Short mmCIF file of C-alpha atoms in Angstrom, two decimals:
data_model
loop_
_atom_site.label_atom_id
_atom_site.label_comp_id
_atom_site.label_asym_id
_atom_site.label_seq_id
_atom_site.Cartn_x
_atom_site.Cartn_y
_atom_site.Cartn_z
CA UNK A 1 6.31 -131.04 14.50
CA UNK A 2 5.61 -131.28 18.18
CA UNK A 3 7.84 -129.24 20.43
CA UNK A 4 6.46 -130.73 23.62
CA UNK A 5 6.11 -134.47 23.85
CA UNK A 6 4.09 -136.41 26.41
CA UNK A 7 4.40 -140.09 27.14
CA UNK A 8 2.45 -142.28 27.39
CA UNK A 9 -0.46 -140.97 25.36
CA UNK A 10 -2.75 -143.53 26.95
CA UNK A 11 -2.35 -145.60 30.07
CA UNK A 12 -4.60 -147.96 31.99
CA UNK A 13 -3.66 -148.88 35.51
CA UNK A 14 -5.18 -150.76 38.37
CA UNK A 15 -6.60 -148.96 41.35
CA UNK A 16 -4.00 -148.49 44.05
CA UNK A 17 -1.00 -148.49 41.74
CA UNK A 18 1.12 -145.53 40.65
CA UNK A 19 1.60 -144.24 37.14
CA UNK A 20 4.16 -141.82 35.76
CA UNK A 21 3.61 -139.39 32.88
CA UNK A 22 6.52 -137.67 31.19
CA UNK A 23 6.60 -134.25 29.56
CA UNK A 24 9.58 -133.35 27.42
CA UNK A 25 10.46 -130.13 25.64
CA UNK A 26 12.10 -131.12 22.38
CA UNK A 27 13.46 -127.91 20.89
CA UNK A 28 14.11 -125.71 23.89
CA UNK A 29 15.02 -125.71 27.52
CA UNK A 30 11.94 -125.28 29.68
CA UNK A 31 12.65 -123.64 32.98
CA UNK A 32 8.97 -123.87 33.78
CA UNK A 33 6.41 -126.53 32.94
CA UNK A 34 2.76 -126.69 33.87
CA UNK A 35 0.48 -129.64 34.48
CA UNK A 36 -3.22 -129.44 33.73
CA UNK A 37 -6.06 -131.90 34.16
CA UNK A 38 -9.12 -132.00 31.96
CA UNK A 39 -12.24 -134.03 32.73
CA UNK A 40 -14.62 -134.88 29.87
CA UNK A 41 -16.46 -131.85 28.51
CA UNK A 42 -14.69 -129.59 30.96
CA UNK A 43 -11.89 -127.10 30.67
CA UNK A 44 -8.25 -127.46 31.53
CA UNK A 45 -7.59 -126.92 35.20
CA UNK A 46 -4.10 -126.04 36.32
CA UNK A 47 -2.75 -128.54 38.82
CA UNK A 48 0.77 -127.33 39.46
CA UNK A 49 3.70 -125.30 38.23
CA UNK A 50 6.91 -127.24 37.86
CA UNK A 51 10.19 -125.34 38.14
CA UNK A 52 13.49 -126.91 37.21
CA UNK A 53 15.55 -127.66 40.27
CA UNK A 54 12.97 -126.67 42.83
CA UNK A 55 9.74 -127.91 44.33
CA UNK A 56 6.55 -127.67 42.34
CA UNK A 57 3.89 -125.15 43.27
CA UNK A 58 0.48 -126.75 43.58
CA UNK A 59 -2.87 -125.11 43.03
CA UNK A 60 -5.40 -125.04 45.82
CA UNK A 61 -7.15 -128.36 46.23
CA UNK A 62 -4.48 -130.43 44.49
CA UNK A 63 -2.85 -133.00 46.78
CA UNK A 64 0.90 -132.69 46.46
CA UNK A 65 1.49 -136.10 48.03
CA UNK A 66 -0.78 -137.75 45.51
CA UNK A 67 0.44 -135.94 42.41
CA UNK A 68 4.21 -135.98 42.59
CA UNK A 69 5.98 -133.66 40.21
CA UNK A 70 9.65 -133.81 39.42
CA UNK A 71 11.48 -131.37 37.13
CA UNK A 72 15.00 -132.70 37.32
CA UNK A 73 16.24 -131.30 34.03
CA UNK A 74 15.50 -128.40 31.73
CA UNK A 75 13.78 -130.68 29.22
CA UNK A 76 11.85 -133.13 31.39
CA UNK A 77 9.10 -132.94 33.96
CA UNK A 78 7.27 -135.96 35.30
CA UNK A 79 3.90 -136.30 36.97
CA UNK A 80 3.37 -139.40 39.10
CA UNK A 81 -0.16 -140.23 40.20
CA UNK A 82 0.28 -142.28 43.35
CA UNK A 83 -2.25 -144.77 44.68
CA UNK A 84 -4.48 -144.06 41.73
CA UNK A 85 -8.25 -144.32 42.07
CA UNK A 86 -10.96 -144.39 39.39
CA UNK A 87 -11.78 -140.72 40.09
CA UNK A 88 -8.23 -139.86 38.96
CA UNK A 89 -9.14 -141.02 35.46
CA UNK A 90 -8.71 -137.93 33.32
CA UNK A 91 -6.79 -136.27 30.51
CA UNK A 92 -3.50 -134.86 31.79
CA UNK A 93 -1.78 -132.20 29.71
CA UNK A 94 1.51 -130.45 30.21
CA UNK A 95 2.74 -127.17 28.81
CA UNK A 96 6.19 -125.71 28.67
CA UNK A 97 7.68 -122.29 28.17
CA UNK A 98 11.29 -121.30 27.60
CA UNK A 99 11.19 -118.78 30.44
CA UNK A 100 9.78 -115.33 31.03
CA UNK A 101 8.06 -115.16 27.71
CA UNK A 102 4.88 -113.93 26.18
CA UNK A 103 1.83 -116.08 25.67
CA UNK A 104 2.56 -117.06 22.11
CA UNK A 105 5.43 -119.29 23.15
CA UNK A 106 3.57 -121.59 25.49
CA UNK A 107 3.64 -125.05 24.01
CA UNK A 108 1.24 -127.82 24.99
CA UNK A 109 1.82 -131.52 24.82
CA UNK A 110 -0.63 -133.89 23.17
CA UNK A 111 -1.96 -135.06 26.50
CA UNK A 112 -2.08 -138.36 28.33
CA UNK A 113 -5.27 -140.27 28.92
CA UNK A 114 -5.28 -142.05 32.26
CA UNK A 115 -7.87 -144.69 33.01
CA UNK A 116 -7.85 -146.24 36.45
CA UNK A 117 -9.76 -149.51 36.70
CA UNK B 1 -18.16 -117.09 40.17
CA UNK B 2 -15.55 -118.53 37.83
CA UNK B 3 -12.67 -116.30 36.82
CA UNK B 4 -13.37 -116.98 33.15
CA UNK B 5 -16.83 -117.70 31.79
CA UNK B 6 -17.43 -119.27 28.41
CA UNK B 7 -20.64 -120.65 26.97
CA UNK B 8 -20.01 -124.36 26.40
CA UNK B 9 -22.43 -124.56 23.48
CA UNK B 10 -22.63 -126.69 21.46
CA UNK B 11 -22.73 -124.25 18.58
CA UNK B 12 -23.78 -125.56 15.18
CA UNK B 13 -23.43 -123.48 12.02
CA UNK B 14 -23.55 -124.13 8.28
CA UNK B 15 -20.35 -124.07 6.26
CA UNK B 16 -19.39 -120.54 5.26
CA UNK B 17 -21.02 -118.88 8.26
CA UNK B 18 -19.32 -116.35 10.49
CA UNK B 19 -18.78 -117.76 13.96
CA UNK B 20 -18.57 -115.64 17.08
CA UNK B 21 -17.10 -117.10 20.25
CA UNK B 22 -16.93 -115.14 23.48
CA UNK B 23 -15.55 -115.14 26.99
CA UNK B 24 -16.01 -112.86 29.94
CA UNK B 25 -13.69 -112.60 32.89
CA UNK B 26 -13.67 -111.08 36.33
CA UNK B 27 -9.99 -110.41 37.06
CA UNK B 28 -9.00 -107.01 35.67
CA UNK B 29 -5.33 -107.94 36.11
CA UNK B 30 -5.37 -110.31 33.15
CA UNK B 31 -3.17 -108.90 30.43
CA UNK B 32 -2.61 -111.70 27.93
CA UNK B 33 -5.48 -113.30 26.11
CA UNK B 34 -5.35 -116.41 23.99
CA UNK B 35 -7.62 -118.63 21.97
CA UNK B 36 -6.87 -122.32 21.63
CA UNK B 37 -8.45 -124.95 19.44
CA UNK B 38 -8.72 -128.47 20.76
CA UNK B 39 -9.72 -131.46 18.72
CA UNK B 40 -11.13 -134.45 20.53
CA UNK B 41 -8.61 -136.21 22.73
CA UNK B 42 -5.76 -133.92 21.69
CA UNK B 43 -3.75 -131.17 23.33
CA UNK B 44 -4.81 -127.55 22.70
CA UNK B 45 -3.35 -125.67 19.75
CA UNK B 46 -2.75 -121.93 19.95
CA UNK B 47 -4.81 -119.97 17.44
CA UNK B 48 -4.55 -116.37 18.49
CA UNK B 49 -2.70 -114.37 21.09
CA UNK B 50 -3.38 -110.78 22.02
CA UNK B 51 -2.08 -108.37 24.58
CA UNK B 52 -4.37 -105.76 26.06
CA UNK B 53 -7.34 -104.26 24.26
CA UNK B 54 -7.77 -104.19 20.51
CA UNK B 55 -8.18 -106.39 17.49
CA UNK B 56 -5.87 -108.88 15.88
CA UNK B 57 -6.46 -110.63 12.58
CA UNK B 58 -4.86 -113.78 11.21
CA UNK B 59 -6.37 -115.20 8.06
CA UNK B 60 -9.97 -116.16 8.76
CA UNK B 61 -9.58 -115.52 12.48
CA UNK B 62 -10.03 -112.22 14.31
CA UNK B 63 -9.52 -111.81 18.04
CA UNK B 64 -10.96 -108.88 19.95
CA UNK B 65 -10.23 -107.78 23.48
CA UNK B 66 -12.26 -105.20 25.38
CA UNK B 67 -10.62 -104.80 28.75
CA UNK B 68 -13.06 -102.16 29.90
CA UNK B 69 -15.88 -104.68 29.56
CA UNK B 70 -13.72 -107.68 30.49
CA UNK B 71 -14.86 -109.37 27.31
CA UNK B 72 -12.98 -111.14 24.56
CA UNK B 73 -14.15 -112.58 21.26
CA UNK B 74 -12.94 -114.80 18.48
CA UNK B 75 -14.50 -114.50 15.05
CA UNK B 76 -14.12 -117.16 12.38
CA UNK B 77 -15.00 -116.12 8.86
CA UNK B 78 -15.99 -118.54 6.09
CA UNK B 79 -16.17 -121.39 8.57
CA UNK B 80 -15.19 -124.83 7.33
CA UNK B 81 -16.10 -128.32 8.55
CA UNK B 82 -12.45 -128.67 9.58
CA UNK B 83 -13.04 -125.86 12.08
CA UNK B 84 -15.27 -128.22 14.06
CA UNK B 85 -13.55 -128.47 17.44
CA UNK B 86 -13.66 -127.10 20.95
CA UNK B 87 -12.43 -123.52 21.29
CA UNK B 88 -10.94 -122.47 24.60
CA UNK B 89 -10.19 -118.95 25.69
CA UNK B 90 -7.30 -118.53 28.10
CA UNK B 91 -5.82 -115.66 30.04
CA UNK B 92 -2.77 -114.89 32.07
CA UNK B 93 -1.37 -112.17 34.26
CA UNK B 94 1.93 -110.36 33.91
CA UNK B 95 4.69 -111.40 31.56
CA UNK B 96 6.53 -113.18 34.35
CA UNK B 97 3.60 -115.51 34.81
CA UNK B 98 2.44 -116.05 31.27
CA UNK B 99 2.83 -119.80 31.37
CA UNK B 100 0.12 -120.09 33.99
CA UNK B 101 -3.12 -119.92 32.10
CA UNK B 102 -6.69 -119.71 33.30
CA UNK B 103 -9.01 -121.36 30.78
CA UNK B 104 -12.65 -120.94 29.97
CA UNK B 105 -14.83 -124.02 29.80
CA UNK B 106 -14.54 -124.23 26.03
CA UNK B 107 -17.19 -123.90 23.32
CA UNK B 108 -17.86 -126.89 21.10
CA UNK B 109 -18.32 -125.81 17.49
CA UNK B 110 -19.74 -127.92 14.71
CA UNK B 111 -19.61 -126.65 11.14
CA UNK B 112 -21.95 -128.60 8.92
CA UNK B 113 -21.15 -129.07 5.22
#
């Protein structure tokens, strides 16, 4: 079964509104979670690294005030897309790792499709 | 130049064929190399994970890493229609940063019955 759960799997929102996506680790405590964005027919692009109890680290070109990340507990990270615009429509995927671990223990969620109309 | 280059395909093969998927990369500091399979509108699923140069086999899948050439490959033997998906290579740096992955563009594979 899934060890990382994302919710919602699909969401449609109006332009200008905010939408929150949750990423939960189900079987382990995730000190670090990662948020990726994937446009159609393109690869996953890392947006930010979310660390429990501290501020997220954003990749170059990602607006931290637009994509708010909160990692308040060891099993939950949230991504809030604020003032969403149609160009924010994309597939958002999170991954989680129990800590300093090797690559075979990185778990991905099922992704969340965001459509901004 | 992208850090990781992968031919997007699409690649179409008949059932039973051997499939070869490849990625090249520019950052010699990458140490961990992974292959993920992604079905349409789903999250990626880890297929193979290798550390440093060499081969690794798991069932019908073989992963190769050639660090001197900065080149990695995934071979699928006896390909099945259920293997039709997008295959993404991914890489990361040291063990303390292994959750942060750099992905290739992904190769779309279609295995025809």
